[in-house]
Amino acid sequence: PHFEPVQLALTALLSTHVARKFKNAHPGPLLSVLASTSETPYIIWRPGCRAELLSFVETMRARDAASPASAPLDEARGFSAAATAEELVVGEIYVGVYAADP
């Protein structure tokens, strides 16, 4: 089902391209991306990105342990990994990566 707050949070945490993979009934493509290192015009996913995301999620989980039903979606939408924070994004494309290898 379409639930916009969750979609927006996943997009901020993972990128639009990766977040879309959650719609697939088969998790293989999503898990493949998350378990690998990738730098394409659509995905920038490195070990540092993974570590930052895990740290952010652990911090939110520990902080909100008192109220397990809560989901800090607003805070998730504000997340930005250092690897992508400075990247110019146009139409879901990381312009710097595209320009380096069109």
Short mmCIF file of C-alpha atoms in Angstrom, two decimals:
data_model
loop_
_atom_site.label_atom_id
_atom_site.label_comp_id
_atom_site.label_asym_id
_atom_site.label_seq_id
_atom_site.Cartn_x
_atom_site.Cartn_y
_atom_site.Cartn_z
CA PRO A 1 0.00 0.00 0.00
CA HIS A 2 1.00 3.56 -0.66
CA PHE A 3 1.89 5.38 2.58
CA GLU A 4 3.58 8.64 1.67
CA PRO A 5 5.32 9.38 5.02
CA VAL A 6 7.11 6.03 4.89
CA GLN A 7 8.00 6.47 1.21
CA LEU A 8 9.50 9.90 1.91
CA ALA A 9 11.49 8.54 4.85
CA LEU A 10 12.85 5.61 2.82
CA THR A 11 13.78 7.96 -0.01
CA ALA A 12 15.77 10.16 2.38
CA LEU A 13 17.45 7.19 4.03
CA LEU A 14 18.29 5.21 0.89
CA SER A 15 17.63 7.27 -2.30
CA THR A 16 14.60 7.25 -4.56
CA HIS A 17 15.92 4.44 -6.74
CA VAL A 18 16.66 2.12 -3.82
CA ALA A 19 13.43 2.99 -1.97
CA ARG A 20 11.42 1.94 -5.02
CA LYS A 21 12.86 -1.56 -4.72
CA PHE A 22 10.76 -2.08 -1.57
CA LYS A 23 7.73 -2.39 -3.86
CA ASN A 24 9.14 -5.56 -5.41
CA ALA A 25 7.63 -8.74 -3.92
CA HIS A 26 11.03 -10.40 -4.29
CA PRO A 27 13.69 -8.87 -1.99
CA GLY A 28 16.68 -10.09 -4.03
CA PRO A 29 17.35 -6.88 -6.00
CA LEU A 30 16.99 -4.70 -2.89
CA LEU A 31 19.24 -6.93 -0.80
CA SER A 32 21.79 -7.07 -3.60
CA VAL A 33 22.06 -3.28 -3.66
CA LEU A 34 22.21 -2.95 0.13
CA ALA A 35 24.88 -5.65 0.45
CA SER A 36 27.13 -4.20 -2.25
CA THR A 37 29.02 -1.02 -3.01
CA SER A 38 27.63 1.00 -5.89
CA GLU A 39 28.19 4.40 -7.44
CA THR A 40 25.97 5.08 -10.43
CA PRO A 41 23.98 8.13 -11.49
CA TYR A 42 21.04 6.55 -9.58
CA ILE A 43 22.72 5.06 -6.52
CA ILE A 44 25.59 6.09 -4.29
CA TRP A 45 25.96 3.33 -1.74
CA ARG A 46 29.30 2.79 -0.02
CA PRO A 47 30.38 1.22 3.27
CA GLY A 48 30.40 4.69 4.83
CA CYS A 49 26.78 5.24 3.77
CA ARG A 50 25.79 1.93 5.29
CA ALA A 51 27.61 2.74 8.55
CA GLU A 52 26.00 6.19 8.79
CA LEU A 53 22.55 4.77 8.16
CA LEU A 54 22.99 2.00 10.74
CA SER A 55 24.25 4.53 13.29
CA PHE A 56 21.27 6.81 12.63
CA VAL A 57 18.77 3.94 12.92
CA GLU A 58 20.38 2.63 16.11
CA THR A 59 20.28 6.11 17.65
CA MET A 60 16.59 6.50 16.78
CA ARG A 61 15.79 2.99 17.98
CA ALA A 62 17.56 3.47 21.32
CA ARG A 63 15.99 6.87 21.88
CA ASP A 64 12.49 5.69 21.05
CA ALA A 65 12.71 2.34 22.89
CA ALA A 66 10.31 3.69 25.50
CA SER A 67 7.57 4.06 22.87
CA PRO A 68 8.06 1.21 20.37
CA ALA A 69 4.99 2.13 18.34
CA SER A 70 6.47 5.50 17.40
CA ALA A 71 8.25 6.02 14.11
CA PRO A 72 10.43 9.12 13.79
CA LEU A 73 9.56 9.59 10.12
CA ASP A 74 10.13 13.35 10.20
CA GLU A 75 13.65 12.82 11.49
CA ALA A 76 14.28 10.10 8.92
CA ARG A 77 13.31 12.50 6.14
CA GLY A 78 16.05 14.83 7.38
CA PHE A 79 18.78 12.18 7.15
CA SER A 80 21.53 12.66 4.60
CA ALA A 81 24.65 10.53 4.32
CA ALA A 82 27.91 12.44 3.95
CA ALA A 83 28.56 10.75 0.60
CA THR A 84 25.40 12.20 -0.92
CA ALA A 85 24.86 15.38 1.11
CA GLU A 86 26.77 17.59 -1.32
CA GLU A 87 25.65 15.82 -4.50
CA LEU A 88 23.47 17.77 -6.90
CA VAL A 89 20.40 15.69 -7.74
CA VAL A 90 18.32 16.47 -10.83
CA GLY A 91 15.43 14.17 -11.68
CA GLU A 92 16.72 11.45 -9.33
CA ILE A 93 20.16 11.53 -11.01
CA TYR A 94 23.38 12.28 -9.12
CA VAL A 95 24.77 14.83 -11.56
CA GLY A 96 28.40 14.58 -10.40
CA VAL A 97 28.49 10.83 -10.95
CA TYR A 98 26.75 11.16 -14.31
CA ALA A 99 29.15 13.90 -15.44
CA ALA A 100 32.17 11.82 -14.45
CA ASP A 101 31.00 8.87 -16.56
CA PRO A 102 28.01 9.72 -18.82
#
